[in-house]
Amino acid sequence: MKTTSKLYRTEQRYAYLFIAAPVIGFLIFAMVPLIYSIYGAFTNWDGLGSMTFIGLENFKNVFQDEYFYKSMFNTIYMMLGIPIGIVLALLLALALNRGIPGTNTFRVLYYIPVISSIAAISILWQWAYNGDYGLVNQFLAIFGIEGPNWLQNTSTVKPALIIMAVWKGLGYTMLLYLAALQSVPTSFYEAAKLDGANAVKTFWYITLPMVKPVTFFIIVTNIIGGAQIFTEINVMTPTGGPEYSSASVVFYIWQKAFGNFQLGYASAMALVLGLFIFIITLIQFKINEKNSYELD
């Protein structure tokens, strides 16, 4: 019969103790609320009174709700900033990877928005987009261009939010790409140079494939984060923008839950959004598996 020492048993108890803290935290603050919200999605509940089970009625109403579709469209539209941010971040990373003077300073400057409060950043950009005295319109006036009231115009409010989101996330994406570029073996570039490959072919056949894992990570995390955009909308366009043109799905869920006290209906929308994020993420993983390669 196998026996264990007293020291081993003591270490095992302490190990379980350390493991228990995050597990209990996850159960209390994530799993229990998730199960509760799943049940709430099938009820008529105002968050205060008792829950009344109504079956699939909330889900039926969700798919007949024009504001849900509009907020979903707004959310997907604002995700157009993801490829824009990826391209800009990769270009910046390529530039900084060339060892230009002041590289460390540029890294810090680009990363400051990432670690700044999203609420503070939103207030800053709300001021910059002001139609009367905003910095953006003052800059355009230098070139004789009369800028619009960005956040009060249906045609400019979403592009304005996209620009702000790209600016805020640029430093984080750039640093990820910079780390990936610096991990590419120099022998690859030397071999390409010996074969007579120009800069474009070197980028397309060596650099781009080698940073593909980072690109995949950035796309997946940005889609998950973009589908849950809320703070920027709530601060910069607290009513959902003109004609509800800037309201995201999470903003609409929040309005229904804490503005109209329709927590059952809001829970149903949250489940639909969660399913949407899961499907998109699963598709991304399947695409990545098909295009994956191994480096010997």
Short mmCIF file of C-alpha atoms in Angstrom, two decimals:
data_model
loop_
_atom_site.label_atom_id
_atom_site.label_comp_id
_atom_site.label_asym_id
_atom_site.label_seq_id
_atom_site.Cartn_x
_atom_site.Cartn_y
_atom_site.Cartn_z
CA MET A 1 0.00 0.00 0.00
CA LYS A 2 1.37 3.35 -1.07
CA THR A 3 1.86 5.87 1.74
CA THR A 4 2.52 9.59 1.59
CA SER A 5 4.61 11.66 3.93
CA LYS A 6 3.19 14.21 6.33
CA LEU A 7 4.96 17.01 4.42
CA TYR A 8 3.34 15.88 1.14
CA ARG A 9 -0.14 15.83 2.72
CA THR A 10 0.43 19.28 4.21
CA GLU A 11 1.54 20.70 0.86
CA GLN A 12 -1.46 19.07 -0.80
CA ARG A 13 -3.87 20.75 1.65
CA TYR A 14 -2.27 24.14 1.04
CA ALA A 15 -2.44 23.54 -2.72
CA TYR A 16 -6.17 22.81 -2.50
CA LEU A 17 -6.57 25.95 -0.38
CA PHE A 18 -4.92 28.14 -3.00
CA ILE A 19 -6.92 26.50 -5.79
CA ALA A 20 -10.16 26.90 -3.84
CA ALA A 21 -9.97 30.72 -3.76
CA PRO A 22 -10.33 31.34 -7.53
CA VAL A 23 -12.71 28.39 -7.95
CA ILE A 24 -15.06 29.66 -5.24
CA GLY A 25 -14.81 33.18 -6.68
CA PHE A 26 -15.71 31.85 -10.13
CA LEU A 27 -18.69 29.91 -8.78
CA ILE A 28 -20.04 32.84 -6.76
CA PHE A 29 -19.44 35.68 -9.20
CA ALA A 30 -19.70 33.91 -12.57
CA MET A 31 -21.33 30.47 -12.59
CA VAL A 32 -24.19 31.16 -10.18
CA PRO A 33 -25.18 34.46 -11.87
CA LEU A 34 -24.95 32.72 -15.28
CA ILE A 35 -27.29 29.91 -14.23
CA TYR A 36 -29.62 32.45 -12.60
CA SER A 37 -29.72 34.58 -15.76
CA ILE A 38 -30.38 31.53 -17.96
CA TYR A 39 -33.40 30.71 -15.83
CA GLY A 40 -34.40 34.39 -15.77
CA ALA A 41 -34.46 34.44 -19.57
CA PHE A 42 -37.52 32.18 -19.45
CA THR A 43 -39.38 34.35 -16.96
CA ASN A 44 -41.14 37.67 -16.65
CA TRP A 45 -39.08 39.41 -13.97
CA ASP A 46 -38.57 43.03 -13.00
CA GLY A 47 -35.60 42.32 -10.74
CA LEU A 48 -37.55 43.01 -7.56
CA GLY A 49 -40.65 40.83 -7.49
CA SER A 50 -41.06 37.13 -8.07
CA MET A 51 -40.21 35.41 -11.33
CA THR A 52 -43.10 34.22 -13.52
CA PHE A 53 -42.17 31.43 -15.91
CA ILE A 54 -43.29 32.29 -19.48
CA GLY A 55 -41.31 29.79 -21.53
CA LEU A 56 -39.90 31.03 -24.84
CA GLU A 57 -41.95 34.24 -24.91
CA ASN A 58 -38.92 36.47 -24.27
CA PHE A 59 -36.94 34.89 -27.10
CA LYS A 60 -39.93 35.25 -29.44
CA ASN A 61 -40.08 38.96 -28.59
CA VAL A 62 -36.34 39.39 -29.05
CA PHE A 63 -36.48 38.20 -32.66
CA GLN A 64 -39.41 40.53 -33.33
CA ASP A 65 -37.75 43.56 -31.72
CA GLU A 66 -36.60 46.11 -34.31
CA TYR A 67 -34.41 47.87 -31.73
CA PHE A 68 -32.57 44.61 -31.04
CA TYR A 69 -31.77 44.24 -34.74
CA LYS A 70 -30.77 47.88 -34.95
CA SER A 71 -28.43 47.62 -31.96
CA MET A 72 -26.98 44.40 -33.38
CA PHE A 73 -26.33 46.14 -36.70
CA ASN A 74 -24.67 49.05 -34.87
CA THR A 75 -22.46 46.60 -32.96
CA ILE A 76 -21.35 44.74 -36.09
CA TYR A 77 -20.81 48.04 -37.94
CA MET A 78 -18.51 49.30 -35.19
CA MET A 79 -16.48 46.09 -35.48
CA LEU A 80 -15.20 47.46 -38.79
CA GLY A 81 -12.62 49.15 -36.61
CA ILE A 82 -11.03 45.74 -35.90
CA PRO A 83 -9.35 45.23 -39.31
CA ILE A 84 -8.46 48.94 -39.45
CA GLY A 85 -6.76 48.71 -36.06
CA ILE A 86 -4.94 45.49 -37.03
CA VAL A 87 -3.51 47.00 -40.22
CA LEU A 88 -2.40 50.23 -38.50
CA ALA A 89 -0.90 48.35 -35.55
CA LEU A 90 1.05 46.02 -37.84
CA LEU A 91 2.42 48.96 -39.83
CA LEU A 92 3.49 50.72 -36.63
CA ALA A 93 5.09 47.52 -35.31
CA LEU A 94 7.02 47.08 -38.56
CA ALA A 95 8.27 50.66 -38.28
CA LEU A 96 9.31 50.33 -34.63
CA ASN A 97 10.96 46.98 -35.33
CA ARG A 98 13.46 48.69 -37.62
CA GLY A 99 15.23 50.20 -34.63
CA ILE A 100 14.45 53.84 -35.35
CA PRO A 101 15.56 56.41 -32.72
CA GLY A 102 13.05 56.92 -29.90
CA THR A 103 11.43 53.48 -30.22
CA ASN A 104 10.90 53.11 -26.46
CA THR A 105 9.32 56.57 -26.26
CA PHE A 106 6.89 55.72 -29.06
CA ARG A 107 5.96 52.46 -27.32
CA VAL A 108 5.06 54.33 -24.14
CA LEU A 109 3.11 57.03 -25.98
CA TYR A 110 1.06 54.51 -27.95
CA TYR A 111 0.38 52.40 -24.85
CA ILE A 112 -0.83 55.23 -22.58
CA PRO A 113 -4.43 55.12 -23.97
CA VAL A 114 -4.56 51.36 -23.31
CA ILE A 115 -3.97 51.74 -19.57
CA SER A 116 -6.12 54.86 -19.26
CA SER A 117 -9.67 54.72 -17.89
CA ILE A 118 -12.17 54.05 -20.65
CA ALA A 119 -14.60 56.48 -18.99
CA ALA A 120 -11.97 59.23 -18.95
CA ILE A 121 -11.02 58.49 -22.56
CA SER A 122 -14.69 58.65 -23.57
CA ILE A 123 -15.15 62.04 -21.88
CA LEU A 124 -12.01 63.33 -23.62
CA TRP A 125 -13.24 62.25 -27.04
CA GLN A 126 -16.75 63.52 -26.32
CA TRP A 127 -15.20 66.95 -25.87
CA ALA A 128 -13.01 66.54 -28.96
CA TYR A 129 -16.06 65.67 -31.08
CA ASN A 130 -18.13 68.63 -29.90
CA GLY A 131 -19.61 70.41 -32.91
CA ASP A 132 -19.04 73.93 -31.55
CA TYR A 133 -15.64 73.93 -29.84
CA GLY A 134 -14.28 70.39 -30.28
CA LEU A 135 -10.63 69.84 -31.14
CA VAL A 136 -11.48 67.73 -34.21
CA ASN A 137 -13.52 70.49 -35.86
CA GLN A 138 -10.95 73.11 -34.89
CA PHE A 139 -8.31 71.04 -36.69
CA LEU A 140 -10.53 70.66 -39.77
CA ALA A 141 -11.19 74.42 -39.78
CA ILE A 142 -7.48 75.00 -40.42
CA PHE A 143 -8.02 73.45 -43.86
CA GLY A 144 -11.29 75.31 -44.42
CA ILE A 145 -13.47 72.27 -43.65
CA GLU A 146 -16.59 72.75 -41.57
CA GLY A 147 -16.89 69.66 -39.41
CA PRO A 148 -20.23 68.19 -38.32
CA ASN A 149 -21.56 67.64 -34.82
CA TRP A 150 -20.05 64.18 -34.78
CA LEU A 151 -22.02 62.53 -31.99
CA GLN A 152 -25.37 64.10 -32.94
CA ASN A 153 -25.34 63.06 -36.59
CA THR A 154 -26.57 59.62 -37.69
CA SER A 155 -23.98 59.40 -40.48
CA THR A 156 -20.95 60.31 -38.33
CA VAL A 157 -21.63 58.95 -34.85
CA LYS A 158 -20.55 55.36 -35.60
CA PRO A 159 -17.38 56.34 -37.54
CA ALA A 160 -16.52 58.67 -34.65
CA LEU A 161 -16.81 55.81 -32.16
CA ILE A 162 -14.75 53.56 -34.43
CA ILE A 163 -11.93 56.12 -34.62
CA MET A 164 -11.88 56.42 -30.85
CA ALA A 165 -11.86 52.64 -30.34
CA VAL A 166 -9.04 52.16 -32.87
CA TRP A 167 -6.99 54.89 -31.20
CA LYS A 168 -7.43 53.38 -27.75
CA GLY A 169 -6.54 49.81 -28.71
CA LEU A 170 -3.72 50.60 -31.12
CA GLY A 171 -0.91 50.46 -28.55
CA TYR A 172 -1.87 47.04 -27.20
CA THR A 173 -2.15 45.46 -30.66
CA MET A 174 1.06 47.13 -31.77
CA LEU A 175 3.05 45.70 -28.84
CA LEU A 176 1.72 42.20 -29.53
CA TYR A 177 2.81 42.47 -33.15
CA LEU A 178 6.17 43.94 -32.14
CA ALA A 179 6.83 40.99 -29.84
CA ALA A 180 5.84 38.60 -32.63
CA LEU A 181 8.10 40.33 -35.16
CA GLN A 182 11.08 40.20 -32.82
CA SER A 183 10.60 36.45 -32.37
CA VAL A 184 10.85 35.70 -36.11
CA PRO A 185 14.22 33.95 -36.76
CA THR A 186 16.60 36.23 -38.65
CA SER A 187 17.73 33.21 -40.68
CA PHE A 188 14.40 33.33 -42.53
CA TYR A 189 15.06 36.86 -43.73
CA GLU A 190 18.65 36.03 -44.61
CA ALA A 191 17.50 33.07 -46.71
CA ALA A 192 14.90 35.21 -48.46
CA LYS A 193 17.54 37.85 -49.23
CA LEU A 194 19.85 35.22 -50.71
CA ASP A 195 16.98 33.97 -52.88
CA GLY A 196 16.48 37.50 -54.22
CA ALA A 197 13.10 38.15 -52.57
CA ASN A 198 12.11 41.83 -52.42
CA ALA A 199 10.55 43.56 -49.40
CA VAL A 200 6.97 42.85 -50.50
CA LYS A 201 7.55 39.11 -51.01
CA THR A 202 9.50 38.88 -47.74
CA PHE A 203 6.60 40.46 -45.89
CA TRP A 204 3.96 38.34 -47.63
CA TYR A 205 5.67 34.94 -47.41
CA ILE A 206 7.64 35.27 -44.17
CA THR A 207 6.49 38.07 -41.89
CA LEU A 208 2.74 37.68 -42.36
CA PRO A 209 2.64 33.88 -41.82
CA MET A 210 4.92 34.12 -38.79
CA VAL A 211 2.70 36.64 -37.01
CA LYS A 212 -0.47 34.73 -37.90
CA PRO A 213 -0.96 33.25 -34.38
CA VAL A 214 -0.92 36.77 -32.93
CA THR A 215 -3.33 37.96 -35.62
CA PHE A 216 -5.70 35.12 -34.76
CA PHE A 217 -5.54 35.99 -31.05
CA ILE A 218 -6.18 39.67 -31.76
CA ILE A 219 -9.15 38.97 -34.03
CA VAL A 220 -10.84 36.61 -31.56
CA THR A 221 -10.36 38.82 -28.51
CA ASN A 222 -11.37 41.98 -30.40
CA ILE A 223 -14.56 40.37 -31.70
CA ILE A 224 -15.47 39.24 -28.18
CA GLY A 225 -14.68 42.69 -26.79
CA GLY A 226 -16.34 44.54 -29.68
CA ALA A 227 -19.57 42.60 -29.24
CA GLN A 228 -19.69 43.80 -25.63
CA ILE A 229 -18.92 47.51 -26.21
CA PHE A 230 -20.84 49.58 -23.66
CA THR A 231 -18.95 52.21 -21.66
CA GLU A 232 -18.06 54.36 -24.67
CA ILE A 233 -21.68 54.37 -25.82
CA ASN A 234 -23.05 55.11 -22.37
CA VAL A 235 -20.68 58.03 -21.78
CA MET A 236 -20.50 59.61 -25.24
CA THR A 237 -24.10 58.99 -26.40
CA PRO A 238 -26.12 58.26 -23.24
CA THR A 239 -29.42 58.09 -25.14
CA GLY A 240 -28.12 55.72 -27.79
CA GLY A 241 -27.29 58.44 -30.27
CA PRO A 242 -29.56 60.16 -32.81
CA GLU A 243 -32.29 57.75 -33.93
CA TYR A 244 -30.62 55.08 -31.78
CA SER A 245 -27.79 54.95 -34.32
CA SER A 246 -24.97 54.30 -31.84
CA ALA A 247 -26.65 51.92 -29.38
CA SER A 248 -24.85 48.60 -29.06
CA VAL A 249 -26.49 45.33 -28.04
CA VAL A 250 -25.07 45.52 -24.52
CA PHE A 251 -26.28 49.12 -24.23
CA TYR A 252 -29.78 48.02 -25.26
CA ILE A 253 -29.64 45.10 -22.79
CA TRP A 254 -28.60 47.50 -20.02
CA GLN A 255 -31.45 49.89 -20.90
CA LYS A 256 -34.03 47.12 -20.81
CA ALA A 257 -32.66 45.67 -17.57
CA PHE A 258 -32.02 48.77 -15.46
CA GLY A 259 -34.03 51.42 -17.31
CA ASN A 260 -37.24 49.51 -17.98
CA PHE A 261 -36.75 46.82 -15.30
CA GLN A 262 -37.29 44.03 -17.83
CA LEU A 263 -34.58 41.75 -16.50
CA GLY A 264 -36.12 38.59 -17.92
CA TYR A 265 -36.21 40.08 -21.41
CA ALA A 266 -32.68 41.48 -20.98
CA SER A 267 -31.43 38.04 -19.90
CA ALA A 268 -32.89 36.52 -23.07
CA MET A 269 -31.07 39.09 -25.21
CA ALA A 270 -27.85 38.43 -23.30
CA LEU A 271 -28.13 34.71 -24.05
CA VAL A 272 -28.68 35.44 -27.75
CA LEU A 273 -25.62 37.71 -27.74
CA GLY A 274 -23.57 35.06 -25.93
CA LEU A 275 -24.59 32.46 -28.52
CA PHE A 276 -23.64 34.87 -31.32
CA ILE A 277 -20.18 35.44 -29.80
CA PHE A 278 -19.70 31.69 -29.30
CA ILE A 279 -20.59 30.86 -32.93
CA ILE A 280 -18.32 33.59 -34.35
CA THR A 281 -15.45 32.46 -32.11
CA LEU A 282 -15.98 28.81 -33.07
CA ILE A 283 -15.90 29.74 -36.77
CA GLN A 284 -12.63 31.62 -36.21
CA PHE A 285 -11.07 28.57 -34.53
CA LYS A 286 -12.20 26.28 -37.37
CA ILE A 287 -10.73 28.64 -39.99
CA ASN A 288 -7.48 28.84 -38.02
CA GLU A 289 -7.25 25.03 -37.83
CA LYS A 290 -7.60 24.72 -41.61
CA ASN A 291 -4.89 27.30 -42.24
CA SER A 292 -2.50 26.22 -39.48
CA TYR A 293 1.00 24.97 -40.14
CA GLU A 294 3.88 23.46 -38.18
CA LEU A 295 7.42 24.80 -38.13
CA ASP A 296 10.09 22.10 -38.05
#
